[in-house]
Every structure is written in C-alpha cells, then in structure tokens.
JSON list of C-alpha atoms in Angstrom, two decimals:
[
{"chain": "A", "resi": 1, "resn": "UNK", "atom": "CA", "xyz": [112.03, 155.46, 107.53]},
{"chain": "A", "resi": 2, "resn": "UNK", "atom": "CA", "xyz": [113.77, 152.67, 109.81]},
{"chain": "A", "resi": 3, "resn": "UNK", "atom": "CA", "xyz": [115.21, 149.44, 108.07]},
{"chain": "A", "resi": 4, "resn": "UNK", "atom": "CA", "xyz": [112.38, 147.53, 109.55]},
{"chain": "A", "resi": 5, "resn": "UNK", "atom": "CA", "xyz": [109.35, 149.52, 108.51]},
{"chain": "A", "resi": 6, "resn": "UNK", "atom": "CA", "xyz": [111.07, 149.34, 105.34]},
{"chain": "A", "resi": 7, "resn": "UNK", "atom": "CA", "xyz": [111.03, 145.57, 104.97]},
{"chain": "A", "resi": 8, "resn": "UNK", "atom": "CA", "xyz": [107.39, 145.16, 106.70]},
{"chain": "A", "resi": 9, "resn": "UNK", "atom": "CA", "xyz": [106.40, 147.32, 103.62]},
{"chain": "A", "resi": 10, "resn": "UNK", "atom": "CA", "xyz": [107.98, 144.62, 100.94]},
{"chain": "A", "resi": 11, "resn": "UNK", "atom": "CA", "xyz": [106.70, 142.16, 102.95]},
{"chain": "A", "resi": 12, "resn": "UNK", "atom": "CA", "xyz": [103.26, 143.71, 102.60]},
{"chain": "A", "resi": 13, "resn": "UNK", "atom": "CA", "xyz": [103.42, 144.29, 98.73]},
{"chain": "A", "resi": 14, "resn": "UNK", "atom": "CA", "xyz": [104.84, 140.66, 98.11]},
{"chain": "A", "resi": 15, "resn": "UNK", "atom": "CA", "xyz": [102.02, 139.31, 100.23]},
{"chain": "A", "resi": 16, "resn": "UNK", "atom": "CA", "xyz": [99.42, 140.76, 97.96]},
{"chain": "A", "resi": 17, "resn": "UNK", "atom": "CA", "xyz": [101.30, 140.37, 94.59]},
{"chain": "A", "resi": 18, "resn": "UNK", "atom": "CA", "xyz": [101.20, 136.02, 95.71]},
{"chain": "A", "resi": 19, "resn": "UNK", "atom": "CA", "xyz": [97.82, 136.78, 96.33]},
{"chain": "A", "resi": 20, "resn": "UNK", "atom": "CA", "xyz": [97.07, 137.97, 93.34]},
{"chain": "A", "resi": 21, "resn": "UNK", "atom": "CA", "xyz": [99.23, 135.19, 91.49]},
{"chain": "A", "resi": 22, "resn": "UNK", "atom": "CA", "xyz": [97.63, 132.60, 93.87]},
{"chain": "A", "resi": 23, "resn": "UNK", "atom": "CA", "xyz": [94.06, 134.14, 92.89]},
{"chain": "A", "resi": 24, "resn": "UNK", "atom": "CA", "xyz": [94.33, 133.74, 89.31]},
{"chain": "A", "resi": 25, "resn": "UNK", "atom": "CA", "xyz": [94.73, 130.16, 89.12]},
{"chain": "A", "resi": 26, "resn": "UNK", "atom": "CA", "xyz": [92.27, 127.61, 88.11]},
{"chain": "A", "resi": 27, "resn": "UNK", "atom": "CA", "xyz": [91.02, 125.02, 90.81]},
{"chain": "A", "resi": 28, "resn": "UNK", "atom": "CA", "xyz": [92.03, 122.48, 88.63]},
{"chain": "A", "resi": 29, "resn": "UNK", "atom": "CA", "xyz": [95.60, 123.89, 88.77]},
{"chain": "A", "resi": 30, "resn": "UNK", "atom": "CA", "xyz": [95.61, 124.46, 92.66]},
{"chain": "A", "resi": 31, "resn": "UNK", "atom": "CA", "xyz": [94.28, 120.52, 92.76]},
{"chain": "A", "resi": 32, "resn": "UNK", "atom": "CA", "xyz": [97.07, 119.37, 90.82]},
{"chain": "A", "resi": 33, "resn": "UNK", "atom": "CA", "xyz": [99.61, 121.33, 92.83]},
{"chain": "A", "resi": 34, "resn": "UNK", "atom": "CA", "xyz": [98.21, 120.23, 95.55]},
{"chain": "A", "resi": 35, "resn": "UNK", "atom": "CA", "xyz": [98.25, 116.61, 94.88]},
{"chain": "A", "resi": 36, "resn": "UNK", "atom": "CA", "xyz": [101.85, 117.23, 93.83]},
{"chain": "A", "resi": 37, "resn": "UNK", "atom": "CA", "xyz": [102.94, 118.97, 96.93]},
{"chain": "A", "resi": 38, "resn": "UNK", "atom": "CA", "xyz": [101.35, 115.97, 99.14]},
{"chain": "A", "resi": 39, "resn": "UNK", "atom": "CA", "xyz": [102.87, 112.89, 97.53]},
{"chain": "A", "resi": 40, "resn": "UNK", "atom": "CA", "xyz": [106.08, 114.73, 97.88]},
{"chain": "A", "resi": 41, "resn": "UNK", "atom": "CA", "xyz": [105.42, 115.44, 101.84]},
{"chain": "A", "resi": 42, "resn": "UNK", "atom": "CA", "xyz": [103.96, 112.12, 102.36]},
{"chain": "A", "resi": 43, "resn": "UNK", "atom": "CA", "xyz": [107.04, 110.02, 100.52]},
{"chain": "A", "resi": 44, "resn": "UNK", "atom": "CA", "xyz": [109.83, 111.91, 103.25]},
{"chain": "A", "resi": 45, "resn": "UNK", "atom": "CA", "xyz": [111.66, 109.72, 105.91]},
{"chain": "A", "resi": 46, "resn": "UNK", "atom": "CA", "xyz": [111.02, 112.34, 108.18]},
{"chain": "A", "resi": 47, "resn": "UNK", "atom": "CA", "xyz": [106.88, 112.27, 107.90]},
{"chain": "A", "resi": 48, "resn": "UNK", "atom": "CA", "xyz": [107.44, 108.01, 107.85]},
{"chain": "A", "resi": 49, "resn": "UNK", "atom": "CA", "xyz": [109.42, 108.18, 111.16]},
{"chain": "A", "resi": 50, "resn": "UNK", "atom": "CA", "xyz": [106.96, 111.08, 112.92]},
{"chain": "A", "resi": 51, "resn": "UNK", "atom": "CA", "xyz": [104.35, 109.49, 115.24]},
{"chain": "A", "resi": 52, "resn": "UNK", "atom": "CA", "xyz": [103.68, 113.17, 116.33]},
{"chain": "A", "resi": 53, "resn": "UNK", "atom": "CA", "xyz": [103.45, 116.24, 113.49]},
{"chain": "A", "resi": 54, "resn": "UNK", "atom": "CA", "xyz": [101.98, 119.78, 113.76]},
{"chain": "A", "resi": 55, "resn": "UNK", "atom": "CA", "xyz": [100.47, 120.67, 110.54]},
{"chain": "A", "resi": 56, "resn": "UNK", "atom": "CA", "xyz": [97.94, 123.02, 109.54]},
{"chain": "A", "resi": 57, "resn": "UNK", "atom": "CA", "xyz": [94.60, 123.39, 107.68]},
{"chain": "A", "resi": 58, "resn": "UNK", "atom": "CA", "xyz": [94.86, 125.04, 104.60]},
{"chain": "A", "resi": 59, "resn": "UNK", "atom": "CA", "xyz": [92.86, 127.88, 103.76]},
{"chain": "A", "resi": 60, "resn": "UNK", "atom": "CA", "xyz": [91.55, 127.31, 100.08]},
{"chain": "A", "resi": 61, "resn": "UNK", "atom": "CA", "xyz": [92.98, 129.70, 97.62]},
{"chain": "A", "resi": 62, "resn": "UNK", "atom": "CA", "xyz": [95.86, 130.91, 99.84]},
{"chain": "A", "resi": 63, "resn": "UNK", "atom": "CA", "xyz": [97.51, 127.64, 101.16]},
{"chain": "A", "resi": 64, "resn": "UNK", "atom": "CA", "xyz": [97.66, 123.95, 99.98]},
{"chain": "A", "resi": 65, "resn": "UNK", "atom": "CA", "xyz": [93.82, 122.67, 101.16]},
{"chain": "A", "resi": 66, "resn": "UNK", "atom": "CA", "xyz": [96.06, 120.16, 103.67]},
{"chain": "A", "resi": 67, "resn": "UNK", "atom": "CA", "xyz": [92.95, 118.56, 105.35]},
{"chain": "A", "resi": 68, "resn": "UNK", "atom": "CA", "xyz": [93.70, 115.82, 102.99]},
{"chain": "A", "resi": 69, "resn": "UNK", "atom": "CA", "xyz": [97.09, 115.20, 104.53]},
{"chain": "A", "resi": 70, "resn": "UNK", "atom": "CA", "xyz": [95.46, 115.78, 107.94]},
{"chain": "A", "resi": 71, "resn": "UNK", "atom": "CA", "xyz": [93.38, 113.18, 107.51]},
{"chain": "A", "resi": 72, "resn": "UNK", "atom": "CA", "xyz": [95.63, 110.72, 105.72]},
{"chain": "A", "resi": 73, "resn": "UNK", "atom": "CA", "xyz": [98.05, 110.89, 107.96]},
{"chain": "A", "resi": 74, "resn": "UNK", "atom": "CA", "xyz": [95.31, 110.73, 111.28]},
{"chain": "A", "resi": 75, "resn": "UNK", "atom": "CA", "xyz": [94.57, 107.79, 109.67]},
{"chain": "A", "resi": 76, "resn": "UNK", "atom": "CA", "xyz": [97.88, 105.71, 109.46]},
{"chain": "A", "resi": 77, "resn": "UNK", "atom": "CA", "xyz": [97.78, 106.51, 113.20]},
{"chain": "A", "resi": 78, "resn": "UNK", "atom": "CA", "xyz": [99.81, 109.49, 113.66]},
{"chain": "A", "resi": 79, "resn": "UNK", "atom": "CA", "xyz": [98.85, 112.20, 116.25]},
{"chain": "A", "resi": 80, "resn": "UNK", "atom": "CA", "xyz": [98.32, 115.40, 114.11]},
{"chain": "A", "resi": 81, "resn": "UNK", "atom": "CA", "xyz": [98.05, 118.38, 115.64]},
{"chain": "A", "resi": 82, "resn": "UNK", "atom": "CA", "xyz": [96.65, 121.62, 114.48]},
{"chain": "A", "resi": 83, "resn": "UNK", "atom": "CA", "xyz": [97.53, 125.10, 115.60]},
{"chain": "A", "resi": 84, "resn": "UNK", "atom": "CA", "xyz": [94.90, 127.12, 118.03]},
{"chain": "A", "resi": 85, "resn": "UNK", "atom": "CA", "xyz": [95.49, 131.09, 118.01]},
{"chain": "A", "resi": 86, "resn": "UNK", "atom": "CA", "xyz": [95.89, 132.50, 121.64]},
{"chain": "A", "resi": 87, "resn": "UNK", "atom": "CA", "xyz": [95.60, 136.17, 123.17]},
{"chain": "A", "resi": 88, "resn": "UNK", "atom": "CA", "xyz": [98.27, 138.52, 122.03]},
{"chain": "A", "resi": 89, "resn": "UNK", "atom": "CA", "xyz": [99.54, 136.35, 119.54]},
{"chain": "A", "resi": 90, "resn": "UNK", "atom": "CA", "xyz": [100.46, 132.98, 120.97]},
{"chain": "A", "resi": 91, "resn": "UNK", "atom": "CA", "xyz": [99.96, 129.78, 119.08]},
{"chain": "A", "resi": 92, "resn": "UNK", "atom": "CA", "xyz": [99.15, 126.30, 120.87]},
{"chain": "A", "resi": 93, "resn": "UNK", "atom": "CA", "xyz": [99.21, 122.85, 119.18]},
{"chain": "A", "resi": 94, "resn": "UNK", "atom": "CA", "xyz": [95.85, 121.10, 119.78]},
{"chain": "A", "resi": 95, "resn": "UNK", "atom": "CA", "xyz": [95.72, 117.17, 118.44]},
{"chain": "A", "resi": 96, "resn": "UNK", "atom": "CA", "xyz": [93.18, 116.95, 115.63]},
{"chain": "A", "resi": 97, "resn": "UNK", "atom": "CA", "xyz": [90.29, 114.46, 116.25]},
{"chain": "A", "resi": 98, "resn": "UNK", "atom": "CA", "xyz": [88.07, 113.49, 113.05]},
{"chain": "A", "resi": 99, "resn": "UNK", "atom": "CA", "xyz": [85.38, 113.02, 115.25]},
{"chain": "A", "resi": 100, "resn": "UNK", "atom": "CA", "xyz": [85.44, 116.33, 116.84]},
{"chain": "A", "resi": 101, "resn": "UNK", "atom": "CA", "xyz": [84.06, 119.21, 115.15]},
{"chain": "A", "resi": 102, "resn": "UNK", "atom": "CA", "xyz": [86.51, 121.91, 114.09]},
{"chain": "A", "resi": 103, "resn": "UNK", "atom": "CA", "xyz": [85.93, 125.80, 114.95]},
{"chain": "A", "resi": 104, "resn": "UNK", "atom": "CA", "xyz": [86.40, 128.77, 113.10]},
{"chain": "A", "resi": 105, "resn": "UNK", "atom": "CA", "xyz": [88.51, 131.65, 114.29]},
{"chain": "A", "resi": 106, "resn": "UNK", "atom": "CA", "xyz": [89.82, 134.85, 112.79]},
{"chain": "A", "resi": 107, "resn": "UNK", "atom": "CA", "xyz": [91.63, 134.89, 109.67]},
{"chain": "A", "resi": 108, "resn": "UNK", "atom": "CA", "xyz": [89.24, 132.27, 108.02]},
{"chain": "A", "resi": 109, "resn": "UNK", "atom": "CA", "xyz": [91.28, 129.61, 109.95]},
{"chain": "A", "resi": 110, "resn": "UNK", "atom": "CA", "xyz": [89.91, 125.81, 111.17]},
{"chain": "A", "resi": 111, "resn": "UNK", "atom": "CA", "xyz": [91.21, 124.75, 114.15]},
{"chain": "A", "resi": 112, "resn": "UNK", "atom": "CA", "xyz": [90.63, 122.56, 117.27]},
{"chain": "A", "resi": 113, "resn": "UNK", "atom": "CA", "xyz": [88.19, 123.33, 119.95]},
{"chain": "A", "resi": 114, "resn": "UNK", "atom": "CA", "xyz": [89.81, 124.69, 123.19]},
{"chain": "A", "resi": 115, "resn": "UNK", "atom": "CA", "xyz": [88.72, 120.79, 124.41]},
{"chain": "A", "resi": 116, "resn": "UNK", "atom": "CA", "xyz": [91.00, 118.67, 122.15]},
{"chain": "A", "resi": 117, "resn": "UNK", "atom": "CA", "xyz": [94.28, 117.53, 123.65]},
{"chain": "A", "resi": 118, "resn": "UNK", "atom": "CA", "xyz": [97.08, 119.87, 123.99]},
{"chain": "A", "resi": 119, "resn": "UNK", "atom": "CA", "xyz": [100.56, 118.43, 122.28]},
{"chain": "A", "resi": 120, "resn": "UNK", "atom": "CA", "xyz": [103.52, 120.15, 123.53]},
{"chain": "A", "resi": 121, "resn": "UNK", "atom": "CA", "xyz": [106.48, 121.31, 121.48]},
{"chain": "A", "resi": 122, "resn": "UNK", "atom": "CA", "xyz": [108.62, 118.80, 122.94]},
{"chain": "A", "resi": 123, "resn": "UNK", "atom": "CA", "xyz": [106.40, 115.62, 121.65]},
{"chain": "A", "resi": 124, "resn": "UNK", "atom": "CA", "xyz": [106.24, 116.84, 117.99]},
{"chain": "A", "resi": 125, "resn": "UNK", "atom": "CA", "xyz": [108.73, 115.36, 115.72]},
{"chain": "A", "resi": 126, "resn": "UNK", "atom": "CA", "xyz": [107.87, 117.57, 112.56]},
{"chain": "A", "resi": 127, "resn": "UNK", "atom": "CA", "xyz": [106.53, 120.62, 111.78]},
{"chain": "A", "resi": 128, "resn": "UNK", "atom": "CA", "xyz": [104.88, 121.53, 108.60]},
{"chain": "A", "resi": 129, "resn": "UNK", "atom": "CA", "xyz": [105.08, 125.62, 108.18]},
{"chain": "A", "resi": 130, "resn": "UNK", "atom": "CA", "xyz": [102.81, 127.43, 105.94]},
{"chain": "A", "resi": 131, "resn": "UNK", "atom": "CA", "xyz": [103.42, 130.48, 104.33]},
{"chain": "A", "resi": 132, "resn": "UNK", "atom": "CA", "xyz": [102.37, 132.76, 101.73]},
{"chain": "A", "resi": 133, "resn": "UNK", "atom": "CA", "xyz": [105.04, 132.15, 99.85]},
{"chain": "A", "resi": 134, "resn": "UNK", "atom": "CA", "xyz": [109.19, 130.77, 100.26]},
{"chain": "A", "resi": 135, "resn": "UNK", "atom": "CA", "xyz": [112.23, 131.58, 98.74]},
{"chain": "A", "resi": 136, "resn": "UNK", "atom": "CA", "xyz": [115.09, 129.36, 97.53]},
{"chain": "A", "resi": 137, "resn": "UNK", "atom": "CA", "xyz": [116.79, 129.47, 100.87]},
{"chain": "A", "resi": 138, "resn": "UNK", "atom": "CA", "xyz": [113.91, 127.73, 102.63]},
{"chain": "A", "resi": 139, "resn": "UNK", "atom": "CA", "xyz": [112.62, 131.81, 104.41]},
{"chain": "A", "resi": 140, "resn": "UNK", "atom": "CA", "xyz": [108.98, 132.24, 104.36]},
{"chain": "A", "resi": 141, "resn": "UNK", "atom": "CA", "xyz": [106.76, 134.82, 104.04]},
{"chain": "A", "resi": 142, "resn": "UNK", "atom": "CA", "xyz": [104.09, 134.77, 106.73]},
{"chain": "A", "resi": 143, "resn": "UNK", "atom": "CA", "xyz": [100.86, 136.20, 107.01]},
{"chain": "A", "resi": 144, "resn": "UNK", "atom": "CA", "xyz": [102.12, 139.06, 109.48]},
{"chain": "A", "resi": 145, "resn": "UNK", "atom": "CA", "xyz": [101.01, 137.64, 112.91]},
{"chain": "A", "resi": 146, "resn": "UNK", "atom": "CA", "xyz": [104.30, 136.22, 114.08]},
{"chain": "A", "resi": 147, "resn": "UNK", "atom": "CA", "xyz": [102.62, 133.27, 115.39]},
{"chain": "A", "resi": 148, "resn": "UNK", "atom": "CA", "xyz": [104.82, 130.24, 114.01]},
{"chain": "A", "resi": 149, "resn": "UNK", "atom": "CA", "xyz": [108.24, 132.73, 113.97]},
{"chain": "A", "resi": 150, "resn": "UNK", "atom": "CA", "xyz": [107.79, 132.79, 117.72]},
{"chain": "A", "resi": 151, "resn": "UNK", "atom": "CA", "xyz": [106.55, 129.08, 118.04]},
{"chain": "A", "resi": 152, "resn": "UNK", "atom": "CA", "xyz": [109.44, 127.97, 115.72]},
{"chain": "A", "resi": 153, "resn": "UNK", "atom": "CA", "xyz": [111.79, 129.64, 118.26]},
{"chain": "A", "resi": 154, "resn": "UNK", "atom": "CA", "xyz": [111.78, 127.18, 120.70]},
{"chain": "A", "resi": 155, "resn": "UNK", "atom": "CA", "xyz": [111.20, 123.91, 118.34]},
{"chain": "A", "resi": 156, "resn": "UNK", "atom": "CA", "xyz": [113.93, 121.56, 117.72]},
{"chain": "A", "resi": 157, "resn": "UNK", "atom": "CA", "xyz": [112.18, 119.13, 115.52]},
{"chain": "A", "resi": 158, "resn": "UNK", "atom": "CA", "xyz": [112.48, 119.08, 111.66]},
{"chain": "A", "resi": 159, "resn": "UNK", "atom": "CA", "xyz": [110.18, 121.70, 109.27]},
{"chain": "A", "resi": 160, "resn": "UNK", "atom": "CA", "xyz": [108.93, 121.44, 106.36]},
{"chain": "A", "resi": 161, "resn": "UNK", "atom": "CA", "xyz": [107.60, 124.35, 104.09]},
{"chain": "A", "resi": 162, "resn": "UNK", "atom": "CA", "xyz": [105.50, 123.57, 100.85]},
{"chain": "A", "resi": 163, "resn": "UNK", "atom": "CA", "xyz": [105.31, 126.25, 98.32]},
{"chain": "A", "resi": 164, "resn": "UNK", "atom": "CA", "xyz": [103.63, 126.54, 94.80]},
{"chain": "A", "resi": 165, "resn": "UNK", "atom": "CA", "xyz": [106.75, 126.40, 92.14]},
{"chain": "A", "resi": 166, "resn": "UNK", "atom": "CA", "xyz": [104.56, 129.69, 90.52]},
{"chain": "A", "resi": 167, "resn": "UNK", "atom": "CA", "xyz": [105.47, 131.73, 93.60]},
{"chain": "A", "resi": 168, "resn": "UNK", "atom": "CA", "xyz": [108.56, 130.55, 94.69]},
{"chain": "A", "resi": 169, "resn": "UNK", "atom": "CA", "xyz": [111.29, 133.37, 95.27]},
{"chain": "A", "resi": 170, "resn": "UNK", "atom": "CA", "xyz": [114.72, 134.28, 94.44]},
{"chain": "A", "resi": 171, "resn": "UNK", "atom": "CA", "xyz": [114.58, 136.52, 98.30]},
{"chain": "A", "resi": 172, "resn": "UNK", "atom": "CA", "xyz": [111.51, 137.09, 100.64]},
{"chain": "A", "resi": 173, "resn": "UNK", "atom": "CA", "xyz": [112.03, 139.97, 102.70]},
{"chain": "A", "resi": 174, "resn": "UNK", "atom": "CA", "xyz": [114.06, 138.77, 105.60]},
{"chain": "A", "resi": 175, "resn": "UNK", "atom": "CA", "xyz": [114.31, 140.00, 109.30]},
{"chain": "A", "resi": 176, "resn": "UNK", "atom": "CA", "xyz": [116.03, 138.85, 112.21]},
{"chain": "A", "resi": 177, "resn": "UNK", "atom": "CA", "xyz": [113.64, 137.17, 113.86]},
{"chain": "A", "resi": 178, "resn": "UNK", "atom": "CA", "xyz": [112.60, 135.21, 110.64]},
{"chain": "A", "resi": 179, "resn": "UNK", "atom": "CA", "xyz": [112.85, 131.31, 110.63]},
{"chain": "A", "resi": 180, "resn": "UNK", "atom": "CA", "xyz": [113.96, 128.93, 107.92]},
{"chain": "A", "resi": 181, "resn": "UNK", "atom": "CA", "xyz": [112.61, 125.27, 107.36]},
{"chain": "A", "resi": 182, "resn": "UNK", "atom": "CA", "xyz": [114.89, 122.36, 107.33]},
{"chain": "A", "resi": 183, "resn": "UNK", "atom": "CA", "xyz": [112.93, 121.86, 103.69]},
{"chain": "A", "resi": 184, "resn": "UNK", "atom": "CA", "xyz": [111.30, 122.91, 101.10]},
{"chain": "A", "resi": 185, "resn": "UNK", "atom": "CA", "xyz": [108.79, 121.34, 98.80]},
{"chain": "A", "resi": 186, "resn": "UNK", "atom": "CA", "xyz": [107.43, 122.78, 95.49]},
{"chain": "A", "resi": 187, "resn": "UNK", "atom": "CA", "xyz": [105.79, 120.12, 93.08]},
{"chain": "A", "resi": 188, "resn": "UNK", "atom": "CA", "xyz": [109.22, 119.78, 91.29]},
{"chain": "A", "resi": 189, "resn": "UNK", "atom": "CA", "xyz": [112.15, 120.69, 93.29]},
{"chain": "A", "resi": 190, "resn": "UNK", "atom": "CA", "xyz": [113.68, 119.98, 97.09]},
{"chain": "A", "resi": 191, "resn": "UNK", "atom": "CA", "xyz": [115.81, 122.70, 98.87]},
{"chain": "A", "resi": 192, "resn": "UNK", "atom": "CA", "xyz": [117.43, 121.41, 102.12]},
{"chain": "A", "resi": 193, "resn": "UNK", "atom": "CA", "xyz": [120.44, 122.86, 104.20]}
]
C-alpha cells in the first residue's frame, strides 16, 4: 500500500466520521453556528474591501447554509460568484444573480446556469473555501473531487475557510497538492498565517 492510497483512506474515514458528527446535530445548533460563522465572515477587512468574492452555496447538513451570506452580500453590491462544476473535474466561477434561477447538479450542489456571467480568477479578491472539515493549520478536508485544490492553484487572492468548532482538527490528512486558507473561522476562534 503506497503513502497516498494510504492517506486517501484517512481522508475517507474522517469524511464520514464529520458526517456523522455533522448529522447528529440539532437544526437549532447548525442555525446558531451558522449565524456565528457569518457575523464573523461578514465583520473581516478583507470581505469589506472585496467588490468581487467567490463563495459557495451551502449544502444543508454538510456545510454552513451560506445563501444567506450570498445574498447579503449581493445585496450591499458586491459581485458574488458561485462555483459551476465542469467535465473532468474543472470548476468555473459564474456571478450569482437573485433574479436568475439556480440549477442543480451532482453532488446535491446549487449553482449558476451555464448563462450567468463568467468571473475570472483574476477579478476575485476573496475566496471563501468550503470543506468538510479544517484543522488548526488552516488544511481542509474536501469532498474528494479536487475541484477548489486545483482552482486554488492558480488564485492569488485571500481565502477564507469556515469550520464548525465541533469538528475542527488537531491534523486533516495532508497531501502535496493540498491548499491552505489565509484564514480560518470557527464561531469562537481565528487561525491566520
């Protein structure tokens, strides 16, 4: 057994462990995280200063339900973009529209129709990452696609991860190709470089 099927196996028993964790809370719980996790995004410099952020639309249960945020910050004028899943495992950013119905694609994920404007990498400011879970040193633990590891590759703007404080880690599983946000939210603590 190589190294690296080795640590896509932890990876795949501390994704459903999180699950499991994440499952077992109350809705009222997952609100109040929630509405923790936001007022703590929303109150950064870095969101303030953004005219342009990619963020994404939470799936309830798994991630923060960030529609709210979405919409907030749509609202205050921002452009917001949301991510659109491509063949073989690409990611776009497509700019969300309130007007404009959202479609659903695999994974249980909302996103922009193939019609709503395209924002390029180079016009986004911030970048809020999801995850199934982070550790202390700002690594994630994606879902397993790849999709924002290889999108993250090439950004140079400033990421943010939020994480529930119940499933925040002392390690993810970690390989080479992994990214780490700039920072970390969980409703009660901040981890930056």
């Amino acid at each position: 057994m190589t190294a690296s099927s080795t640590t896509a196996e932890e990876k795949a028993c501390l994704r459903r462990q999180v699950r499991a964790q994440l499952a077992a809370l109350s809705p009222e719980r997952l609100r109040e995280s929630d509405r923790a996790l936001f007022e703590a995004f929303l109150a950064l410099p870095q969101v303030e200063e953004a005219s342009s952020l990619f963020l994404f639309w939470g799936i309830p249960g798994r991630e923060p339900e960030t529609e709210m945020l979405v919409r907030t910050l749509t609202a205050q004028g921002k452009r917001v973009g949301l991510p659109r899943m491509l063949p073989e495992r690409g990611m776009e950013v497509r700019l969300f529209q309130p007007e404009v119905p959202m479609a659903q694609a695999s994974f249980g994920i909302w996103e922009p129709p193939e019609s709503a404007p395209l924002l390029e990498r180079e016009e986004i400011q911030l970048a809020l990452v999801p995850g199934v879970c982070y550790d202390r040193d700002r690594y994630r633990l994606g879902f397993g696609g790849g999709y924002y590891d290889r999108w993250l590759a090439g950004f140079s703007g400033f990421t943010v991860g939020l994480c529930r404080e119940c499933v925040l880690q002392a390690r993810v599983p970690r390989e080479a190709h992994d990214q780490r946000v700039d920072l970390l939210l969980t409703e009660m603590h901040r981890f930056s470089r």
